[in-house]
Coordinates of C-alpha atoms in Angstrom, one line a residue:
M1 CA -41.5 6.3 89.6
L2 CA -38.8 9.7 89.0
F3 CA -40.0 12.8 89.5
P4 CA -39.2 15.5 87.0
S5 CA -36.6 17.1 89.9
M6 CA -34.8 13.8 89.8
W7 CA -34.7 13.5 86.4
K8 CA -32.9 16.7 85.8
G9 CA -30.8 16.3 88.4
L10 CA -29.7 12.3 86.3
V11 CA -29.1 13.8 83.7
A12 CA -27.5 16.9 84.6
I13 CA -24.8 13.9 86.7
F14 CA -24.8 11.7 83.5
M15 CA -23.6 14.7 81.0
A16 CA -21.4 15.7 83.3
G17 CA -19.8 12.9 83.5
I18 CA -19.3 12.9 79.6
L19 CA -18.5 16.4 79.4
A20 CA -15.7 15.3 82.5
G21 CA -14.7 11.6 80.0
S22 CA -14.4 14.4 76.5
V23 CA -12.0 16.5 78.9
S24 CA -9.6 14.0 80.1
V25 CA -10.1 12.4 76.7
K26 CA -9.0 15.2 74.8
A27 CA -5.9 15.9 77.3
Q28 CA -5.1 12.8 76.9
M29 CA -4.7 12.3 73.4
V30 CA -2.5 16.1 73.7
A31 CA -0.5 13.6 75.2
D32 CA 0.0 11.3 73.4
I33 CA 0.8 13.4 70.3
V34 CA 3.3 15.3 71.8
T35 CA 5.9 12.6 72.6
D36 CA 9.2 12.2 74.7
E37 CA 10.3 12.5 71.6
F38 CA 8.6 15.1 69.3
F39 CA 9.3 17.7 72.7
D40 CA 13.4 16.3 73.0
G41 CA 13.2 16.7 69.0
I42 CA 12.8 20.2 69.9
L43 CA 14.7 20.5 72.8
N44 CA 17.7 18.5 71.7
Q45 CA 18.4 21.2 68.6
A46 CA 19.7 23.6 71.1
D47 CA 23.2 24.3 72.2
A48 CA 24.1 22.5 75.1
S49 CA 25.1 26.0 77.4
C50 CA 21.5 27.1 76.1
E51 CA 19.5 28.1 79.5
G52 CA 16.0 26.6 78.5
R53 CA 17.1 23.3 78.1
N54 CA 17.2 23.0 81.4
F55 CA 14.0 24.7 82.2
Y56 CA 11.7 24.3 79.2
S57 CA 10.4 20.0 79.7
R58 CA 7.0 18.1 78.4
A59 CA 6.0 17.7 82.1
A60 CA 6.0 21.2 82.7
F61 CA 4.0 21.2 79.2
L62 CA 1.5 18.5 80.3
E63 CA 0.8 20.1 84.3
A64 CA -0.1 23.4 82.4
L65 CA -2.1 22.0 80.3
S66 CA -4.6 20.9 83.3
S67 CA -5.8 23.8 84.4
F68 CA -6.9 24.6 79.9
T69 CA -9.3 21.5 78.9
Q70 CA -9.8 24.0 75.9
F71 CA -6.2 23.6 74.2
G72 CA -6.3 21.4 71.3
T73 CA -10.5 21.3 70.9
A74 CA -10.1 23.3 67.7
D75 CA -9.5 22.3 63.9
D76 CA -7.3 18.7 64.2
T77 CA -6.1 18.0 67.7
R78 CA -2.6 17.7 65.7
R79 CA -2.9 20.4 63.5
E80 CA -3.1 22.8 67.0
V81 CA -0.3 21.3 68.1
A82 CA 1.5 21.8 64.9
A83 CA 0.5 25.6 65.2
F84 CA 1.3 25.9 68.8
F85 CA 4.7 24.1 68.6
A86 CA 6.0 25.6 65.7
H87 CA 5.4 28.8 66.8
V88 CA 7.2 27.9 70.1
T89 CA 9.7 27.2 68.7
H90 CA 10.4 30.1 66.8
E91 CA 9.6 32.2 69.9
T92 CA 12.4 30.5 72.1
G93 CA 15.2 29.1 69.5
H94 CA 14.7 25.3 69.6
F95 CA 13.1 26.3 73.6
C96 CA 16.8 27.7 74.2
Y97 CA 15.5 31.5 75.3
I98 CA 13.6 31.9 78.5
E99 CA 13.7 35.5 77.8
E100 CA 13.8 38.0 74.5
I101 CA 17.2 38.7 73.9
N102 CA 18.1 42.5 75.0
G103 CA 14.2 43.4 76.0
A104 CA 15.1 44.3 79.6
S105 CA 16.1 47.4 77.1
R106 CA 12.9 47.7 76.0
D107 CA 9.5 49.2 77.0
Y108 CA 6.7 47.3 77.0
C109 CA 4.3 49.6 79.3
D110 CA 1.2 50.7 77.5
Q111 CA 0.6 53.6 79.8
N112 CA -2.9 53.9 78.6
N113 CA -4.1 51.2 80.0
D114 CA -5.5 51.5 83.7
R115 CA -6.7 48.6 84.2
Y116 CA -3.5 46.7 84.0
P117 CA -1.2 49.9 85.3
C118 CA 3.0 48.9 85.3
N119 CA 4.7 48.7 88.1
P120 CA 7.7 51.6 87.2
N121 CA 10.6 48.8 88.6
K122 CA 9.3 46.0 86.5
G123 CA 10.1 45.0 82.6
Y124 CA 6.9 43.0 80.6
Y125 CA 9.2 42.3 77.5
G126 CA 8.9 39.1 76.6
R127 CA 9.2 35.6 78.3
G128 CA 8.3 32.6 78.4
P129 CA 7.3 29.6 75.7
I130 CA 5.2 32.0 73.9
Q131 CA 7.0 35.3 74.8
L132 CA 4.2 36.7 76.6
S133 CA 5.3 40.8 76.2
W134 CA 3.3 43.9 77.7
N135 CA 2.0 45.2 81.0
F136 CA -2.3 44.5 79.1
N137 CA -1.1 40.8 78.6
Y138 CA 0.1 40.4 82.3
G139 CA -2.0 41.2 84.6
P140 CA -4.4 39.2 82.9
A141 CA -2.3 36.0 82.3
G142 CA -1.2 36.7 86.4
E143 CA -5.6 36.8 86.9
N144 CA -6.0 33.2 85.0
I145 CA -3.0 32.3 85.8
G146 CA -2.7 33.1 89.7
F147 CA 0.4 34.9 90.3
D148 CA 0.8 38.7 90.2
G149 CA 1.4 39.8 86.2
L150 CA 2.0 42.9 87.2
N151 CA 4.3 42.8 90.2
S152 CA 6.3 39.7 89.4
P153 CA 6.3 39.3 86.0
E154 CA 10.1 37.4 86.3
T155 CA 8.1 34.9 88.2
V156 CA 7.1 33.6 83.9
A157 CA 11.3 32.9 83.6
T158 CA 11.7 31.0 86.9
D159 CA 8.7 29.0 87.6
P160 CA 8.4 26.5 83.7
V161 CA 5.0 25.1 84.9
I162 CA 3.6 28.8 84.9
S163 CA 6.0 30.2 82.5
F164 CA 3.7 27.2 80.0
K165 CA 0.4 28.2 81.3
T166 CA 0.8 31.6 80.1
A167 CA 1.7 30.1 76.9
I168 CA -1.8 28.2 76.9
W169 CA -3.0 31.4 78.8
Y170 CA -1.8 33.7 75.4
W171 CA -2.9 30.7 72.5
V172 CA -6.6 30.0 73.9
N173 CA -8.0 33.9 74.2
F174 CA -5.7 35.2 71.2
V175 CA -4.6 32.2 69.2
Q176 CA -6.7 29.4 69.0
P177 CA -10.4 31.3 68.2
V178 CA -8.5 32.1 64.6
I179 CA -6.7 28.9 63.9
S180 CA -9.4 27.7 61.8
Q181 CA -8.5 30.0 59.2
G182 CA -5.3 28.3 58.7
F183 CA -1.9 29.1 60.3
G184 CA -1.5 32.0 58.4
A185 CA -3.9 33.3 61.0
T186 CA -2.4 32.1 63.7
I187 CA 1.4 34.0 63.1
R188 CA -1.3 38.0 62.5
A189 CA -2.5 36.6 66.0
I190 CA 0.7 36.4 67.5
N191 CA 3.6 38.6 65.2
G192 CA 1.1 40.1 62.9
A193 CA 1.8 43.6 63.1
L194 CA 5.8 42.8 62.8
E195 CA 5.4 40.4 60.6
C196 CA 2.7 40.6 58.1
D197 CA 1.8 41.8 55.5
G198 CA 5.3 42.5 54.0
A199 CA 6.9 43.4 57.9
N200 CA 8.7 40.2 57.6
P201 CA 8.6 37.9 55.5
A202 CA 11.3 35.7 56.1
T203 CA 10.1 35.1 59.7
V204 CA 6.9 34.0 58.3
E205 CA 8.9 31.5 56.1
R206 CA 10.7 30.0 59.2
R207 CA 7.3 29.7 61.1
V208 CA 5.9 27.8 58.3
E209 CA 8.2 25.7 57.9
Y210 CA 8.5 24.4 61.7
Y211 CA 5.0 24.0 60.8
I212 CA 4.9 21.7 57.9
D213 CA 7.5 19.9 60.0
Y214 CA 6.2 19.3 62.4
C215 CA 2.7 18.8 60.3
N216 CA 4.8 16.0 58.9
Q217 CA 6.2 14.5 62.1
L218 CA 2.4 14.1 62.9
G219 CA 1.2 12.3 60.4
V220 CA -1.6 15.6 59.3
D221 CA -2.3 17.7 57.0
P222 CA -0.9 22.0 57.4
G223 CA -4.2 23.2 55.3
P224 CA -4.2 25.3 53.6
N225 CA -3.8 29.7 54.5
L226 CA 0.0 29.0 55.6
R227 CA 0.8 32.6 54.9
C228 CA -0.4 36.5 56.2

């Protein structure tokens, strides 16, 4: 006979197994979608002289992915993968750039943010697949991932796994929540102030073109509301 406490324990173990199984299946689904052919199809469009060609890799992406089990759980997994890599393609020039062009000359320090104060000797310009920027992003990203984002932001440009982790961290926290609204909402979440509402329609169109291309490659409908 099972006592109530024993029954609850067995149910908890059973449910934990189901959840763990679903997470591993989801991770496997993403790995099956982001094949070598798909990833290299982006990377190989970068010029041979690009520093990113020897930095970004599918292996680094998949290793980073293992820390974010929620990636790929919104909407259709293939559509989310297409959206993520469309933005990454645009931000890095097909994995060419690791750091923002002329980023060191720009000020990305929000002096009013007391929780994540800037180190005056460091720059918080764009780095990595999603071009993480600003002290208020480097700080919490570092806390979550496990590196000193405020005092060692350059880690995002020297460690490819951490670099991809920052991109996925930003994605699941700020982009994934709006993905059901359409690709246009993801553009707004990443760079809306500089691109949306007519600010820079050309860059919006480039992102949309990449997204549609990847959706076609992955055999999924792009859905509505593609622009912002």
